[in-house]
Amino acid sequence: MTTAQQSRPTPDAADTVNASAAQSTSAAQSTSAARTTGAAPDDAAPAPRITLKDLVGDTAAFFRDHWAAQPAVFRASADLTGLITEQEMWEEVDCGLLIRPYFTAFDEGVRTAVSEMTRSRTVVGHQVPGYINPAQIKADFAAGGTFKFSQPEHWHPRLRALVQALAPEFRAELESFVFLSPPGKTAIAAHMDGSHVLVLQIAGVKDWVVGRLDETSTSDSDRYTGGVIPYDRRMEVTLRPGDVLYMPHGTPHSATARIGTSLHIAVTIEEPTPRDLADVFLAGLLGLPEFEALTRGHHELSLAERLTRLRALLTRTLGAADETQVLEQAVRLKAGHLG
């Protein structure tokens, strides 16, 4: 068990499609893309398994020296360039079947209006909103905007394999995001993410300014309100293909693409919050027969007696809780697997 576990470009002309035809088109494009890029079709070969060790080297040293402490840069021992390519991203755009919120476009922190980057399509006689508008996405990118995939592990086999291979190392919910940025652009001003982040540089060169954890750090995703990250409390690093940047939860950061189109994957690692843990404890309490009995008969008790019995049930629930089980349930709850 690890330390973390212990602490733990052409748009479609037609807007009307037939559902089965859409599936055939998507499959055909995937196969065509594989032949063009030299990559195997999704069902022809298993996706490469890239582990945490491939990204950071000695995992014990990573958790001991860097996890939840300070940012660090590593050189991956595995080839990251095959995880996803810019061509693949544009092929997904041209396919036209991406739907919000699996994608977004923004420039200097300002997101393109959803009404502009999406369009409705007629699918089996039904008007379905939210599909990607390829022409708008390409126009925004040409104007200097950043294009982003959100949680592509839901449909992209190699990114799904990446997330699945990393997940056992953490008691947390893992998600992936892919950023495509033109050179000379800062996608968003300094901000914090509500999770730990592993940045995998796939193509191009990107400069990062990363702050140290201090009293200005916050647990939630938010803009950095301190202005420019102080020079004495930051590190500046240039990522090239194959480089990996780790940023602890709450680390302020910003990034600017420099040479060529920058493509990077961000894997977010979101541990359960105190509220998540409290929700698990509360669910355990509400499921006790004694609590049900107290609920049925509380009219016979004074307020003081109700409080006394409830306090006793809470104390017993907290004292008897299995740490491993609570953490696992909190992670599942956060990932939306319960309820």
Short mmCIF file of C-alpha atoms in Angstrom, two decimals:
data_model
loop_
_atom_site.label_atom_id
_atom_site.label_comp_id
_atom_site.label_asym_id
_atom_site.label_seq_id
_atom_site.Cartn_x
_atom_site.Cartn_y
_atom_site.Cartn_z
CA MET A 1 0.00 0.00 0.00
CA THR A 2 1.35 3.42 -0.95
CA THR A 3 1.66 6.36 1.39
CA ALA A 4 -1.22 8.03 -0.44
CA GLN A 5 -3.38 4.99 0.21
CA GLN A 6 -2.49 5.09 3.82
CA SER A 7 -3.25 8.82 4.09
CA ARG A 8 -5.09 8.79 1.28
CA PRO A 9 -10.76 21.07 -39.83
CA THR A 10 -14.17 20.65 -42.13
CA PRO A 11 -17.57 20.66 -40.48
CA ASP A 12 -20.33 18.24 -41.45
CA ALA A 13 -22.65 19.74 -44.03
CA ALA A 14 -25.73 17.92 -42.81
CA ASP A 15 -27.32 18.35 -39.43
CA THR A 16 -29.67 15.39 -39.83
CA VAL A 17 -28.32 11.93 -39.08
CA ASN A 18 -29.64 8.46 -38.60
CA ALA A 19 -28.49 6.84 -35.38
CA SER A 20 -27.13 3.68 -36.99
CA ALA A 21 -25.48 5.71 -39.75
CA ALA A 22 -23.82 7.85 -37.09
CA GLN A 23 -22.35 4.77 -35.46
CA SER A 24 -21.08 3.46 -38.80
CA THR A 25 -19.54 6.83 -39.63
CA SER A 26 -17.82 7.02 -36.28
CA ALA A 27 -16.42 3.50 -36.61
CA ALA A 28 -15.27 4.14 -40.17
CA GLN A 29 -13.51 7.33 -39.15
CA SER A 30 -11.80 5.55 -36.27
CA THR A 31 -10.51 2.85 -38.62
CA SER A 32 -9.46 5.43 -41.21
CA ALA A 33 -7.66 7.41 -38.55
CA ALA A 34 -5.83 4.30 -37.41
CA ARG A 35 -4.62 3.60 -40.95
CA THR A 36 -3.58 7.22 -41.43
CA THR A 37 -1.67 7.58 -38.19
CA GLY A 38 -0.34 4.04 -38.00
CA ALA A 39 -2.22 3.42 -34.76
CA ALA A 40 -4.13 0.19 -34.37
CA PRO A 41 -7.93 0.35 -34.42
CA ASP A 42 -9.45 0.30 -30.96
CA ASP A 43 -10.38 -3.40 -31.10
CA ALA A 44 -7.20 -4.63 -32.80
CA ALA A 45 -4.73 -4.32 -29.92
CA PRO A 46 -4.84 -3.50 -26.22
CA ALA A 47 -4.01 0.06 -25.20
CA PRO A 48 -0.52 0.48 -23.74
CA ARG A 49 -0.48 0.33 -19.95
CA ILE A 50 1.28 3.35 -18.49
CA THR A 51 1.62 3.20 -14.73
CA LEU A 52 2.48 5.75 -12.08
CA LYS A 53 5.99 4.32 -11.96
CA ASP A 54 6.35 5.06 -15.68
CA LEU A 55 5.46 8.69 -14.96
CA VAL A 56 7.32 9.50 -11.73
CA GLY A 57 9.87 6.72 -11.28
CA ASP A 58 10.17 5.63 -7.66
CA THR A 59 6.58 5.76 -6.41
CA ALA A 60 7.55 5.44 -2.74
CA ALA A 61 9.82 8.48 -3.09
CA PHE A 62 7.07 10.32 -4.94
CA PHE A 63 4.57 9.87 -2.12
CA ARG A 64 7.15 10.48 0.58
CA ASP A 65 8.79 13.60 -0.87
CA HIS A 66 6.19 15.28 -3.08
CA TRP A 67 2.62 14.10 -2.56
CA ALA A 68 0.46 16.83 -0.97
CA ALA A 69 3.63 18.81 -0.32
CA GLN A 70 5.26 20.61 -3.22
CA PRO A 71 5.22 20.49 -7.05
CA ALA A 72 7.79 18.42 -8.91
CA VAL A 73 8.82 17.61 -12.49
CA PHE A 74 9.67 14.13 -13.76
CA ARG A 75 10.74 12.54 -17.03
CA ALA A 76 8.49 9.66 -18.04
CA SER A 77 10.18 6.36 -18.83
CA ALA A 78 7.30 5.42 -21.15
CA ASP A 79 6.46 7.00 -24.52
CA LEU A 80 3.55 9.37 -23.88
CA THR A 81 3.18 10.67 -27.43
CA GLY A 82 0.90 7.79 -28.45
CA LEU A 83 -1.71 8.45 -25.78
CA ILE A 84 -3.55 10.95 -28.00
CA THR A 85 -2.63 13.13 -30.98
CA GLU A 86 -3.76 16.48 -32.31
CA GLN A 87 -5.01 14.72 -35.46
CA GLU A 88 -7.24 12.50 -33.34
CA MET A 89 -8.74 15.52 -31.64
CA TRP A 90 -9.62 17.20 -34.94
CA GLU A 91 -11.05 13.93 -36.25
CA GLU A 92 -13.34 13.81 -33.24
CA VAL A 93 -14.38 17.40 -34.00
CA ASP A 94 -15.07 16.58 -37.66
CA CYS A 95 -17.04 13.47 -36.73
CA GLY A 96 -19.54 15.85 -35.13
CA LEU A 97 -20.78 13.47 -32.44
CA LEU A 98 -19.08 15.05 -29.45
CA ILE A 99 -21.65 16.54 -27.11
CA ARG A 100 -21.41 18.94 -24.20
CA PRO A 101 -19.93 18.87 -21.64
CA TYR A 102 -17.29 16.58 -23.13
CA PHE A 103 -15.65 19.58 -24.85
CA THR A 104 -15.19 23.30 -24.45
CA ALA A 105 -13.25 26.19 -25.98
CA PHE A 106 -11.92 29.25 -24.21
CA ASP A 107 -9.44 32.10 -24.67
CA GLU A 108 -7.60 33.84 -21.83
CA GLY A 109 -10.03 32.29 -19.39
CA VAL A 110 -13.18 33.35 -21.27
CA ARG A 111 -15.25 30.41 -22.50
CA THR A 112 -16.94 30.47 -25.88
CA ALA A 113 -20.70 30.73 -25.47
CA VAL A 114 -22.32 27.30 -25.40
CA SER A 115 -24.88 28.51 -27.98
CA GLU A 116 -22.00 29.24 -30.38
CA MET A 117 -19.86 26.14 -29.92
CA THR A 118 -22.82 23.75 -30.07
CA ARG A 119 -25.65 22.96 -32.46
CA SER A 120 -28.71 20.73 -32.48
CA ARG A 121 -28.92 17.60 -34.58
CA THR A 122 -31.93 15.56 -35.63
CA VAL A 123 -31.45 12.00 -34.41
CA VAL A 124 -34.21 9.50 -35.25
CA GLY A 125 -36.71 12.33 -35.50
CA HIS A 126 -35.66 14.00 -32.26
CA GLN A 127 -33.94 17.39 -31.97
CA VAL A 128 -30.96 16.85 -29.69
CA PRO A 129 -29.03 19.96 -28.55
CA GLY A 130 -25.43 20.24 -27.40
CA TYR A 131 -23.51 18.65 -30.29
CA ILE A 132 -20.18 20.18 -31.24
CA ASN A 133 -20.10 22.93 -33.88
CA PRO A 134 -16.85 22.14 -35.74
CA ALA A 135 -16.74 25.45 -37.62
CA GLN A 136 -16.90 27.49 -34.40
CA ILE A 137 -14.33 25.37 -32.59
CA LYS A 138 -11.88 25.73 -35.48
CA ALA A 139 -12.50 29.47 -35.76
CA ASP A 140 -11.86 29.92 -32.04
CA PHE A 141 -8.66 27.89 -32.20
CA ALA A 142 -7.43 29.83 -35.24
CA ALA A 143 -8.06 33.04 -33.26
CA GLY A 144 -5.84 31.82 -30.41
CA GLY A 145 -8.27 29.90 -28.24
CA THR A 146 -7.66 26.64 -26.41
CA PHE A 147 -9.70 23.51 -27.19
CA LYS A 148 -10.36 21.05 -24.38
CA PHE A 149 -11.68 17.51 -24.02
CA SER A 150 -13.28 16.75 -20.66
CA GLN A 151 -13.15 13.17 -19.36
CA PRO A 152 -12.23 11.55 -22.68
CA GLU A 153 -11.56 8.33 -20.78
CA HIS A 154 -15.31 7.75 -21.23
CA TRP A 155 -14.78 7.10 -24.96
CA HIS A 156 -11.04 7.13 -25.75
CA PRO A 157 -9.51 3.68 -25.14
CA ARG A 158 -5.91 4.73 -24.51
CA LEU A 159 -6.87 7.45 -22.05
CA ARG A 160 -9.27 5.06 -20.37
CA ALA A 161 -6.40 2.60 -19.97
CA LEU A 162 -4.22 5.36 -18.52
CA VAL A 163 -6.78 6.35 -15.89
CA GLN A 164 -7.51 2.73 -15.01
CA ALA A 165 -3.80 1.96 -14.58
CA LEU A 166 -3.25 4.95 -12.29
CA ALA A 167 -6.38 4.54 -10.17
CA PRO A 168 -5.16 1.71 -7.86
CA GLU A 169 -2.37 3.96 -6.58
CA PHE A 170 -4.81 6.42 -5.00
CA ARG A 171 -7.87 6.56 -2.81
CA ALA A 172 -9.43 9.19 -5.02
CA GLU A 173 -11.54 9.84 -8.09
CA LEU A 174 -9.40 10.15 -11.23
CA GLU A 175 -10.46 12.02 -14.38
CA SER A 176 -8.59 13.14 -17.49
CA PHE A 177 -8.68 16.36 -19.50
CA VAL A 178 -6.87 17.16 -22.77
CA PHE A 179 -5.78 20.68 -23.69
CA LEU A 180 -4.82 21.82 -27.21
CA SER A 181 -3.35 25.34 -27.30
CA PRO A 182 -1.76 27.42 -30.08
CA PRO A 183 1.69 28.92 -29.41
CA GLY A 184 1.99 32.18 -27.53
CA LYS A 185 -1.27 31.78 -25.64
CA THR A 186 -2.05 31.54 -21.93
CA ALA A 187 -5.34 29.69 -21.71
CA ILE A 188 -6.28 30.96 -18.25
CA ALA A 189 -4.75 33.22 -15.61
CA ALA A 190 -3.25 31.80 -12.44
CA HIS A 191 -5.73 29.60 -10.60
CA MET A 192 -6.03 26.63 -8.27
CA ASP A 193 -7.61 23.26 -9.04
CA GLY A 194 -9.70 21.37 -6.50
CA SER A 195 -7.52 18.28 -6.83
CA HIS A 196 -4.01 16.97 -7.22
CA VAL A 197 -2.91 17.12 -10.88
CA LEU A 198 -0.51 15.15 -13.05
CA VAL A 199 0.32 17.01 -16.28
CA LEU A 200 1.61 14.86 -19.16
CA GLN A 201 3.12 16.87 -22.01
CA ILE A 202 2.32 15.09 -25.29
CA ALA A 203 3.38 17.56 -28.01
CA GLY A 204 4.74 21.08 -28.28
CA VAL A 205 6.42 23.13 -25.58
CA LYS A 206 4.68 24.82 -22.68
CA ASP A 207 5.98 27.13 -19.96
CA TRP A 208 4.47 26.73 -16.51
CA VAL A 209 4.53 29.03 -13.50
CA VAL A 210 3.70 26.98 -10.42
CA GLY A 211 3.33 28.39 -6.92
CA ARG A 212 4.22 26.74 -3.67
CA LEU A 213 1.57 25.73 -1.19
CA ASP A 214 1.08 28.52 1.36
CA GLU A 215 -1.58 30.39 3.29
CA THR A 216 -3.13 31.70 0.03
CA SER A 217 -3.91 28.17 -1.20
CA THR A 218 -7.51 26.99 -1.21
CA SER A 219 -9.17 23.59 -1.41
CA ASP A 220 -11.61 24.59 -4.16
CA SER A 221 -11.05 25.37 -7.83
CA ASP A 222 -10.73 29.14 -7.98
CA ARG A 223 -8.84 32.05 -9.48
CA TYR A 224 -5.62 32.99 -7.74
CA THR A 225 -6.42 36.30 -6.05
CA GLY A 226 -2.87 37.23 -5.14
CA GLY A 227 -2.08 38.73 -8.56
CA VAL A 228 1.24 37.51 -9.93
CA ILE A 229 2.51 34.45 -8.12
CA PRO A 230 5.44 35.79 -6.01
CA TYR A 231 8.86 35.02 -7.43
CA ASP A 232 10.12 33.72 -4.10
CA ARG A 233 7.23 31.25 -3.82
CA ARG A 234 7.10 29.77 -7.29
CA MET A 235 8.91 27.54 -9.72
CA GLU A 236 9.12 28.09 -13.47
CA VAL A 237 9.43 25.06 -15.69
CA THR A 238 9.28 24.30 -19.41
CA LEU A 239 7.59 21.04 -20.33
CA ARG A 240 8.49 19.16 -23.49
CA PRO A 241 7.02 15.90 -24.81
CA GLY A 242 7.59 13.19 -22.23
CA ASP A 243 7.77 15.53 -19.24
CA VAL A 244 5.42 15.12 -16.28
CA LEU A 245 4.49 17.82 -13.79
CA TYR A 246 2.90 17.02 -10.44
CA MET A 247 0.95 19.77 -8.66
CA PRO A 248 -0.48 19.19 -5.18
CA HIS A 249 -4.09 20.04 -4.42
CA GLY A 250 -4.42 23.81 -4.10
CA THR A 251 -1.30 24.74 -6.07
CA PRO A 252 -1.68 28.06 -7.96
CA HIS A 253 -0.48 27.81 -11.54
CA SER A 254 -0.67 29.16 -15.10
CA ALA A 255 0.74 27.92 -18.41
CA THR A 256 1.69 29.42 -21.77
CA ALA A 257 2.25 27.46 -24.99
CA ARG A 258 5.55 28.42 -26.63
CA ILE A 259 6.84 26.31 -29.51
CA GLY A 260 4.34 24.62 -31.81
CA THR A 261 0.83 23.62 -30.82
CA SER A 262 0.88 22.38 -27.25
CA LEU A 263 -0.99 19.21 -26.35
CA HIS A 264 -1.11 17.99 -22.79
CA ILE A 265 -3.18 15.66 -20.65
CA ALA A 266 -4.14 16.61 -17.12
CA VAL A 267 -5.08 13.75 -14.82
CA THR A 268 -6.92 15.09 -11.79
CA ILE A 269 -6.80 13.13 -8.54
CA GLU A 270 -9.61 14.26 -6.26
CA GLU A 271 -9.60 12.81 -2.78
CA PRO A 272 -12.75 12.74 -0.62
CA THR A 273 -13.47 16.01 1.16
CA PRO A 274 -14.48 16.24 4.82
CA ARG A 275 -18.08 16.64 3.59
CA ASP A 276 -17.78 13.41 1.58
CA LEU A 277 -16.54 11.57 4.65
CA ALA A 278 -19.27 13.07 6.83
CA ASP A 279 -21.88 11.94 4.30
CA VAL A 280 -20.64 8.36 4.64
CA PHE A 281 -20.78 8.53 8.44
CA LEU A 282 -24.27 10.05 8.30
CA ALA A 283 -25.50 7.33 5.94
CA GLY A 284 -24.22 4.72 8.40
CA LEU A 285 -26.01 6.41 11.26
CA LEU A 286 -29.32 6.73 9.41
CA GLY A 287 -29.22 3.01 8.59
CA LEU A 288 -28.97 1.87 12.23
CA PRO A 289 -32.07 0.13 13.68
CA GLU A 290 -31.54 2.17 16.84
CA PHE A 291 -31.80 5.40 14.84
CA GLU A 292 -35.00 4.18 13.19
CA ALA A 293 -36.41 3.36 16.62
CA LEU A 294 -35.39 6.78 17.92
CA THR A 295 -37.10 8.39 14.93
CA ARG A 296 -40.33 6.47 15.55
CA GLY A 297 -40.51 7.12 19.27
CA HIS A 298 -38.83 10.46 19.82
CA HIS A 299 -42.18 12.03 20.71
CA GLU A 300 -41.99 10.20 24.00
CA LEU A 301 -38.61 11.74 24.86
CA SER A 302 -37.62 15.17 26.03
CA LEU A 303 -35.31 17.23 23.86
CA ALA A 304 -32.46 16.53 26.27
CA GLU A 305 -33.09 12.76 26.06
CA ARG A 306 -33.21 12.88 22.25
CA LEU A 307 -29.89 14.69 22.18
CA THR A 308 -28.31 12.25 24.64
CA ARG A 309 -29.36 9.17 22.65
CA LEU A 310 -28.38 10.72 19.32
CA ARG A 311 -24.97 11.66 20.70
CA ALA A 312 -24.47 8.10 21.89
CA LEU A 313 -25.39 6.71 18.45
CA LEU A 314 -23.05 9.17 16.73
CA THR A 315 -20.19 8.27 19.08
CA ARG A 316 -20.74 4.56 18.49
CA THR A 317 -20.97 5.00 14.70
CA LEU A 318 -17.75 6.99 14.55
CA GLY A 319 -15.91 4.66 16.91
CA ALA A 320 -16.91 1.48 15.07
CA ALA A 321 -16.25 2.82 11.57
CA ASP A 322 -13.71 0.92 9.48
CA GLU A 323 -11.30 3.47 7.98
CA THR A 324 -10.71 1.51 4.79
CA GLN A 325 -14.41 0.97 4.20
CA VAL A 326 -15.28 4.60 4.89
CA LEU A 327 -12.63 5.88 2.48
CA GLU A 328 -13.70 3.43 -0.25
CA GLN A 329 -17.34 4.44 0.13
CA ALA A 330 -16.44 8.14 0.07
CA VAL A 331 -14.46 7.67 -3.15
CA ARG A 332 -17.35 5.77 -4.74
CA LEU A 333 -19.76 8.45 -3.59
CA LYS A 334 -17.62 11.18 -5.13
CA ALA A 335 -17.40 9.25 -8.39
CA GLY A 336 -21.19 9.00 -8.52
CA HIS A 337 -21.35 5.23 -8.13
CA LEU A 338 -23.74 5.28 -5.18
CA GLY A 339 -27.34 6.31 -4.94
#
